Short mmCIF file of C-alpha atoms in Angstrom, two decimals:
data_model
loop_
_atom_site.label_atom_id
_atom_site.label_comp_id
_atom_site.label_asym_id
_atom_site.label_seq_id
_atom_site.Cartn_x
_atom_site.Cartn_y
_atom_site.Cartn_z
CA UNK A 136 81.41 129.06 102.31
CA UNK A 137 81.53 126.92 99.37
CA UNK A 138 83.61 126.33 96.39
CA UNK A 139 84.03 124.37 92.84
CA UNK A 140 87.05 123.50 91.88
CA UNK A 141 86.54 122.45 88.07
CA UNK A 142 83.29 120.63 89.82
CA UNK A 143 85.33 117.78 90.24
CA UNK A 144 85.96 118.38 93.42
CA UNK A 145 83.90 120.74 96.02
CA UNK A 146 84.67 122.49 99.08
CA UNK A 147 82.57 123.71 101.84
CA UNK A 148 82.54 125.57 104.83
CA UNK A 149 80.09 124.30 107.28
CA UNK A 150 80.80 126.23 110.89
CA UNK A 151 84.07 124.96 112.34
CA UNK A 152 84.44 121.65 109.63
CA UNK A 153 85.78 121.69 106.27
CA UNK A 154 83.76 119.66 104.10
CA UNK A 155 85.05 118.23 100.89
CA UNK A 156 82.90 115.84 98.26
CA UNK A 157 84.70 114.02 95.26
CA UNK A 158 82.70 114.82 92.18
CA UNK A 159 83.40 112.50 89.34
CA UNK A 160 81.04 110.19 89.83
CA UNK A 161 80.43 108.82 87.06
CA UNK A 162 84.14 108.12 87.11
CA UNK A 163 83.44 106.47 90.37
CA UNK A 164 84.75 109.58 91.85
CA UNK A 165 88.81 108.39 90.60
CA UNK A 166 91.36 110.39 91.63
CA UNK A 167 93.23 112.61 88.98
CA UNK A 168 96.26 114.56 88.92
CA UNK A 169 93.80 117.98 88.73
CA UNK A 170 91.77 117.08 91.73
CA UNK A 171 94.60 115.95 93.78
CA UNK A 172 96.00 119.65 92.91
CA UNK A 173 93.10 121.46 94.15
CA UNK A 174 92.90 119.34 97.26
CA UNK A 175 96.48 119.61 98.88
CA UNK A 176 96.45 123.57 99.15
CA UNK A 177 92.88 123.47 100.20
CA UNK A 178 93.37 120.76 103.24
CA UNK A 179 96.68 123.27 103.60
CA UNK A 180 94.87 126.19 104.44
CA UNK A 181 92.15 124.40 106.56
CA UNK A 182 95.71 123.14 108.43
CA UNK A 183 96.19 126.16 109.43
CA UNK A 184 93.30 127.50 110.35
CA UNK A 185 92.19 127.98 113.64
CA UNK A 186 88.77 128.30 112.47
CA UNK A 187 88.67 124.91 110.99
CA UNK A 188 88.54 122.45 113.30
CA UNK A 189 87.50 119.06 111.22
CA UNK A 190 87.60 117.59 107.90
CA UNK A 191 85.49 116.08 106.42
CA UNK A 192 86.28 113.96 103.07
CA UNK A 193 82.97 111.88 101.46
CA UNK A 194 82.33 111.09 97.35
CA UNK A 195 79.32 112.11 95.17
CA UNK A 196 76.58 109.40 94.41
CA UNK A 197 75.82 106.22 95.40
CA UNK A 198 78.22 104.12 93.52
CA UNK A 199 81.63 104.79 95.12
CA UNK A 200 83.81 106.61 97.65
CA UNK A 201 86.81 107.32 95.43
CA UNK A 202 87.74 103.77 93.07
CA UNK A 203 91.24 104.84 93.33
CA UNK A 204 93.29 107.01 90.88
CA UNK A 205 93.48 107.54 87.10
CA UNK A 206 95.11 104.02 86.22
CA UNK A 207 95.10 104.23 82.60
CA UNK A 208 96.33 108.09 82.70
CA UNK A 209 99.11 107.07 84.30
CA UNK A 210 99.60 104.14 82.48
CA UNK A 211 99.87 106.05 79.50
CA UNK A 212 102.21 108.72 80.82
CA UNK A 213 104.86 105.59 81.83
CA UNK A 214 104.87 103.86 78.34
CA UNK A 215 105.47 107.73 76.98
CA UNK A 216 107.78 108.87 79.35
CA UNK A 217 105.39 111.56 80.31
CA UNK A 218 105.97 113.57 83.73
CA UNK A 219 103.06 112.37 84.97
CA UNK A 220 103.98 109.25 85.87
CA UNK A 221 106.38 110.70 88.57
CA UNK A 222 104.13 113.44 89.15
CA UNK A 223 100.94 111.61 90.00
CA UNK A 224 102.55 109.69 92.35
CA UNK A 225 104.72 112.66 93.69
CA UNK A 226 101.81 114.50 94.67
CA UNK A 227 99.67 112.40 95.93
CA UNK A 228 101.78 111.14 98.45
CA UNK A 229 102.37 114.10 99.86
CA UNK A 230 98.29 114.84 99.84
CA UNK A 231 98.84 111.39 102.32
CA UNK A 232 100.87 112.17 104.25
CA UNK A 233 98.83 115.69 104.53
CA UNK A 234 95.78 113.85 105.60
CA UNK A 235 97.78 111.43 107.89
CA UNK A 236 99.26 114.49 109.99
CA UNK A 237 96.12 116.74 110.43
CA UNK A 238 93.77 117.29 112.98
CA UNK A 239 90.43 114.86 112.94
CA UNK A 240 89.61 114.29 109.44
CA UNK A 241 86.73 111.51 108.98
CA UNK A 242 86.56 110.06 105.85
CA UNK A 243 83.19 108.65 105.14
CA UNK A 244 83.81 105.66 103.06
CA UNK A 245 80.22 104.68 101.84
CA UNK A 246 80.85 102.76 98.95
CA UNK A 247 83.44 100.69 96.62
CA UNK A 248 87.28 101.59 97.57
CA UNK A 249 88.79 98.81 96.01
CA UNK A 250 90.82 100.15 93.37
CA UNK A 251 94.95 101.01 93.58
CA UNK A 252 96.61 104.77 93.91
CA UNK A 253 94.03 107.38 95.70
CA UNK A 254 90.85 105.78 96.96
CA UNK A 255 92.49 103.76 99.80
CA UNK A 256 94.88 106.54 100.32
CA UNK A 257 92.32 109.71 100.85
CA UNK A 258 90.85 107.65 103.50
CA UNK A 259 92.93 105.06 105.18
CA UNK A 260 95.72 107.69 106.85
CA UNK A 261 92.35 110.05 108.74
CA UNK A 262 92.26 109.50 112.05
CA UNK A 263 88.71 108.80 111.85
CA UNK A 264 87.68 106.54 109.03
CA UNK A 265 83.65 105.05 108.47
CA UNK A 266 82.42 102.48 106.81
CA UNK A 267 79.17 101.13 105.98
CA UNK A 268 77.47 98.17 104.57
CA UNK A 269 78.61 99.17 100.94
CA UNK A 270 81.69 99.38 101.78
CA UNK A 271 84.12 97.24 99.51
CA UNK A 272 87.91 97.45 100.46
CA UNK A 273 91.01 95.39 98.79
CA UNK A 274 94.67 96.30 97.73
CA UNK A 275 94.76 94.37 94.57
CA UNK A 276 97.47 96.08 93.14
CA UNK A 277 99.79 92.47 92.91
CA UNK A 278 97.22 91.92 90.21
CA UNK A 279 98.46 94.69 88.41
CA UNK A 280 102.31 94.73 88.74
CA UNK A 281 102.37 96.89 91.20
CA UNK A 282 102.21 97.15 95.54
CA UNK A 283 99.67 98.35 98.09
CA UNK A 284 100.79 101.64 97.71
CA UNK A 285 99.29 105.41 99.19
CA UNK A 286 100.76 104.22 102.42
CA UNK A 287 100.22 100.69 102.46
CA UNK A 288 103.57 99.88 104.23
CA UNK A 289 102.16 101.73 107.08
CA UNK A 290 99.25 100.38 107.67
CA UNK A 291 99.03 96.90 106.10
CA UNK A 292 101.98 95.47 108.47
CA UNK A 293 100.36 97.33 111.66
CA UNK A 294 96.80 95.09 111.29
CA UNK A 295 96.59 92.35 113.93
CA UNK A 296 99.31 89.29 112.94
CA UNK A 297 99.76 88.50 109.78
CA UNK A 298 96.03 90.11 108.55
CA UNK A 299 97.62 93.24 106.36
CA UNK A 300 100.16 90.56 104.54
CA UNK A 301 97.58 88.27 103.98
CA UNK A 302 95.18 91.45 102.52
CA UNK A 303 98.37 93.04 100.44
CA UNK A 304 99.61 89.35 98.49
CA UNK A 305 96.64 88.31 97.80
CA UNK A 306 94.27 91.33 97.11
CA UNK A 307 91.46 89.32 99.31
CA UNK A 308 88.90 92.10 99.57
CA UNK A 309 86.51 92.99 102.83
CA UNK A 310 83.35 94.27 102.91
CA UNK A 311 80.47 96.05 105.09
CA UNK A 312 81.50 95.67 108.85
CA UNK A 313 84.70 93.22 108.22
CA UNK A 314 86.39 96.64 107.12
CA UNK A 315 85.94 97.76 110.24
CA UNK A 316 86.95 94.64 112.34
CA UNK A 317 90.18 93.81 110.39
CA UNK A 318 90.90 97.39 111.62
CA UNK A 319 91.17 99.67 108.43
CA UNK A 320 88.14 101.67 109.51
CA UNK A 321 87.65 102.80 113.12
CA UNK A 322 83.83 102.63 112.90
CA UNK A 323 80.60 101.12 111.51
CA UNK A 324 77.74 103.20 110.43
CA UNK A 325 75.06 101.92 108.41
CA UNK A 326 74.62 103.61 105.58
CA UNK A 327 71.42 105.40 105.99
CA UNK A 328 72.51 106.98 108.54
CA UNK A 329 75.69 109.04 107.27
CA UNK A 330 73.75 112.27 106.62
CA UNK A 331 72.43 112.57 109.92
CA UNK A 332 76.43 111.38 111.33
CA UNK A 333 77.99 114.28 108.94
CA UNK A 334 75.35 116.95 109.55
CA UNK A 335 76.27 116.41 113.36
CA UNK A 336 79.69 116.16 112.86
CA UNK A 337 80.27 119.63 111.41
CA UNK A 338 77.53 120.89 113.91
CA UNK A 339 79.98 119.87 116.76
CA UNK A 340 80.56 123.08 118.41
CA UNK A 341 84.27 121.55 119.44
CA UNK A 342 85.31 118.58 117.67
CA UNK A 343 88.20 117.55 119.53
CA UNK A 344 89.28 113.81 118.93
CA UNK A 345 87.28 113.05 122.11
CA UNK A 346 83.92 114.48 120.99
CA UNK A 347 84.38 113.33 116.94
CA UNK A 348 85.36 109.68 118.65
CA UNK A 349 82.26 109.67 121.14
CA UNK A 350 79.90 110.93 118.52
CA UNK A 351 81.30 107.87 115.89
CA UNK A 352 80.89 105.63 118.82
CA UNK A 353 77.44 106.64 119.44
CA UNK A 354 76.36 106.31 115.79
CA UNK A 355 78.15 102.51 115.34
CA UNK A 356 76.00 101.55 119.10
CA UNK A 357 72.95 102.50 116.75
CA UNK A 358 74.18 100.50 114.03
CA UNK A 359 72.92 96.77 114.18
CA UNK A 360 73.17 95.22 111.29
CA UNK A 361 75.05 92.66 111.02
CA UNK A 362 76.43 93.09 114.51
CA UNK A 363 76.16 89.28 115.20
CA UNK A 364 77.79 88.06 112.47
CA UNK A 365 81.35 87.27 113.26
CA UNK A 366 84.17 88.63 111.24
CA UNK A 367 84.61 86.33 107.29
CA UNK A 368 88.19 85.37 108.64
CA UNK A 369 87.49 84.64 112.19
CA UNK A 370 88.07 80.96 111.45
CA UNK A 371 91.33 81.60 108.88
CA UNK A 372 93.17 84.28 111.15
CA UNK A 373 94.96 81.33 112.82
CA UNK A 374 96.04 79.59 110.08
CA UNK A 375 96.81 83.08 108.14
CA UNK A 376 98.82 83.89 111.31
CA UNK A 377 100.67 80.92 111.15
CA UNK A 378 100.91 79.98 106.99
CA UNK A 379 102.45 83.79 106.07
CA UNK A 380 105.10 83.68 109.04
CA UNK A 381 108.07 83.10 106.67
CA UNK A 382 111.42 84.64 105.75
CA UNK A 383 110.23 84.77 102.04
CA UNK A 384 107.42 84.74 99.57
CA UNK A 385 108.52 81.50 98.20
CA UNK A 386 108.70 80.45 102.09
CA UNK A 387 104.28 81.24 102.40
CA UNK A 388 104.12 79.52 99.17
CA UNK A 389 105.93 76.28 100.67
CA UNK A 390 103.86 76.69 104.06
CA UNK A 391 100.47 77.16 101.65
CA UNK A 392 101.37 73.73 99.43
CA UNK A 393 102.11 71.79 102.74
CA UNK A 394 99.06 72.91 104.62
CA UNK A 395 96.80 71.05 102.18
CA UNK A 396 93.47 72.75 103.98
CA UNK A 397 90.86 74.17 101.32
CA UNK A 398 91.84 77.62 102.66
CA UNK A 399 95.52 77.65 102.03
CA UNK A 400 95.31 75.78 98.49
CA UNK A 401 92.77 78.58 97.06
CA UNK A 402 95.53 81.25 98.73
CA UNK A 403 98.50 79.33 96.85
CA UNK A 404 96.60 79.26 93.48
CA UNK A 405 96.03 83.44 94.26
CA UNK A 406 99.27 84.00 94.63
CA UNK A 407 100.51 81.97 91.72
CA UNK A 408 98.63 84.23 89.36
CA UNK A 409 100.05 87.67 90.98
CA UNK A 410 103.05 89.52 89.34
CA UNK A 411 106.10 87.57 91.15
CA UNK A 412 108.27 91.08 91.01
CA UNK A 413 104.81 92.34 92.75
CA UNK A 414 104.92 89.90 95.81
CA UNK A 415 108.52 90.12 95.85
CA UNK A 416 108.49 94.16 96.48
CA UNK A 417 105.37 94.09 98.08
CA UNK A 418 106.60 91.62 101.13
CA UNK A 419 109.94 93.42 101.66
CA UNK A 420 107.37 97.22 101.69
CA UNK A 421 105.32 95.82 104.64
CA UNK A 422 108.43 93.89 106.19
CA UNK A 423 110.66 97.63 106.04
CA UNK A 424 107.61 99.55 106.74
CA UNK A 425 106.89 97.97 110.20
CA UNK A 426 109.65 100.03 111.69
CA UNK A 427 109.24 102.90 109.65
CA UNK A 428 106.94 106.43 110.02
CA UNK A 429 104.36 107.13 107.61
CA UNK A 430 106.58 109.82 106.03
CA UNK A 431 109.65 107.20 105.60
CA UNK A 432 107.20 104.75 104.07
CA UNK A 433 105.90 107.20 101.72
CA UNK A 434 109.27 107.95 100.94
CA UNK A 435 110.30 104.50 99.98
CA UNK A 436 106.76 103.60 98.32
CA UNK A 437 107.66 106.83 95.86
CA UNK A 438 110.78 104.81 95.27
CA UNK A 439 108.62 101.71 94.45
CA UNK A 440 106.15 103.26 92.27
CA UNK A 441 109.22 104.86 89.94
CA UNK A 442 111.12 101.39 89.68
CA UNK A 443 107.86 99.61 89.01
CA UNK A 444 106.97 102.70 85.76
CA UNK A 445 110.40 101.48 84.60
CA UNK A 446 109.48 97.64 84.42
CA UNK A 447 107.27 95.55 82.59
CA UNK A 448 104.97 93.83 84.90
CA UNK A 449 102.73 97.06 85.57
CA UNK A 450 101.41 97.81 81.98
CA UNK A 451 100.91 94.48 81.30
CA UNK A 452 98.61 93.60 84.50
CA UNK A 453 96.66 97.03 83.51
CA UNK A 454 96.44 95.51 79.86
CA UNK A 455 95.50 92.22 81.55
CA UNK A 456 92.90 93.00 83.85
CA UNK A 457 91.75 96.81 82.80
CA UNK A 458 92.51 97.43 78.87
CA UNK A 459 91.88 93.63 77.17
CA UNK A 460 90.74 91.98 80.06
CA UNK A 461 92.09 88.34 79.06
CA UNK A 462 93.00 88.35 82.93
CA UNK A 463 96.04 86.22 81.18
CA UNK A 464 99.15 88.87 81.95
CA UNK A 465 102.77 87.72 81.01
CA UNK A 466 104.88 88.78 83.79
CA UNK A 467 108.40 88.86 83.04
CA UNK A 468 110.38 87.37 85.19
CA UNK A 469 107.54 84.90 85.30
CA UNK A 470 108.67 83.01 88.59
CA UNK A 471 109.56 84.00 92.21
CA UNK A 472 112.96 82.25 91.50
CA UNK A 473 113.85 85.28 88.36
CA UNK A 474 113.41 88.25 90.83
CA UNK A 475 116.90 88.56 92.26
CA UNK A 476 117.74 90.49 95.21
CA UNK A 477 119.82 92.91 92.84
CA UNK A 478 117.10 93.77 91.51
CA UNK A 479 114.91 94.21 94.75
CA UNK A 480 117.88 96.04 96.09
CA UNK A 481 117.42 98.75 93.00
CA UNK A 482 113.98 99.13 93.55
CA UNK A 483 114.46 100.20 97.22
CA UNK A 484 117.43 102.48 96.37
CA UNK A 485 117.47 106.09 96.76
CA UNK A 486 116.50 108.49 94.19
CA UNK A 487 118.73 111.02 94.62
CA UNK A 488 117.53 114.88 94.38
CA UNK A 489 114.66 112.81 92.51
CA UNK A 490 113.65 111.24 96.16
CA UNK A 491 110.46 112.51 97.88
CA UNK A 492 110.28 115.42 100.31
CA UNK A 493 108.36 115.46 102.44
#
């Protein structure tokens, strides 16, 4: 069985696995609102399917996995007061949290994910997620005016110490095995090898978590390169461990000045040019989301998105960095010291009957 849905996005039935390949590539496969609507009832119906006992979610070319979601379409719907800005983000957090709760689903992240909304999303929340040597992953989204979101409050404060802070201030990216070791991907497959790992995935005559899991295993023990070289932040996981334990964002900042290592100055000049309501929001999302469930984190991250389509900061780091490209935004407030906790305290707040359901 097989499928086209606008040919952006493709569905296939091969035995007991449900294959599905993002098809924009020369849009770097980017999630939009139309693709994300043809997924959900799709990954729906293979939910409750006996039949269909794996997913499988990979992207089209060579270039990238899925570099996020349509940025400037929702941009554009904010600044207009177009529905889409709530219902881009409505709907693809609940394609999440879809993907989070289903049976193995293996996302086969070949190439760039780097960008904010969908790519880190459609993959991050499988229980099985690969990477490869291409593989480029970062939450830059405090570059923007915005926060790690598609989850991020999940899984960003559940990374070993203070890692997933670390990754979500100061959009540091990973790449090739690294992914893999900081604990975003389960497994390491080299890249020439994913057609042979898919073809044998949805040949699995019962892919139970065991048998995906042992067959991922099997295909990262055959995977050497760069085995020996140790993880990029082997030697900085200490000090990042130890530098972003604080109370506040201004409180890392202090720790960062003081340190006076190499290391922590380049981290406190990062920071200083991120969107202060960003860092604000974003280290109160990973500090709330640490106790929370992915659903209650998706929940408060639709929260997040809304306040942020309200402010300032998020169409002026998209003109900044994506439109004009000065990389010179003007956040306003412009310092840690002008986002109050009022305000924080509104961006958290419930929505009403305009909340999430999940």
């Amino acid at each position: 069985m097989s499928s086209q849905a606008g040919s952006e996005v493709l569905f296939e039935r091969v035995g007991s696995a449900g294959v599905i390949t993002l098809n924009r590539s020369k849009a770097l496969n980017a999630l939009n609102l139309s693709m994300i609507r043809h997924l959900y009832p799709q990954l729906k119906n293979w939910e409750k399917d006996s039949e269909t006992d794996l997913v499988v979610i990979k992207g089209a070319g060579e270039k990238a996995f899925c570099a996020g979601g349509d940025i400037r379409a929702v941009t554009e719907a904010g600044k207009s007061g177009d529905s889409l800005a709530q219902d881009f983000f409505r709907e693809e957090y609940i394609l999440n949290n879809t993907i989070g709760c289903m049976a193995p689903c293996s996302p086969l992240i070949d190439t760039d994910d780097m960008f904010p909304l969908q790519g880190v999303g459609l993959s991050v929340h499988g229980r099985f997620r690969v990477a490869t040597e291409k593989t480029l992953f970062a939450m830059p989204e405090t570059a923007i005016g915005l926060f790690p979101d598609v989850g991020g409050g999940y899984f960003l404060p559940r990374l070993q110490g203070k890692l997933g802070l670390f990754l979500a201030l100061t959009g540091f990216r990973l790449k090739g095995r690294d992914v893999q070791r900081a604990g975003v991907a389960t497994h390491f497959v080299e890249s020439q090898k994913l057609a042979a790992l898919e073809k044998d995935l949805v040949n699995l005559k019962s892919p139970t978590f065991d048998a995906v899991g042992s067959m991922l295993d099997t295909y990262q023990k055959q995977s050497s390169l760069d085995r020996d070289k140790p993880f990029s932040l082997t030697q900085h996981l200490d000090a990042i461990n130890r530098l972003f334990e604080a109370s506040s964002v201004e409180g890392i900042l202090e720790n960062l000045r003081r340190d006076g290592s190499a290391f922590a100055q380049k981290q406190a000049e990062t920071l200083c040019k991120m969107s202060p309501t960003s860092l604000k929001i974003t280290f109160r999302q990973l500090q709330t989301g640490a106790a929370l469930s992915l659903q209650e984190v998706l929940v408060m991250e639709y929260r997040l998105s809304q306040a942020c389509m309200k402010g300032n900061d998020f169409y002026e780091g998209v003109r900044a960095v994506l439109v004009d490209r000065d990389q010179s935004p003007r956040w306003q407030p412009a310092s840690l010291e002008g986002v109050t906790e009022q305000f924080l305290e509104g961006c958290f707040a419930p929505l009403g009957e305009h909340d999430l359901r999940l």
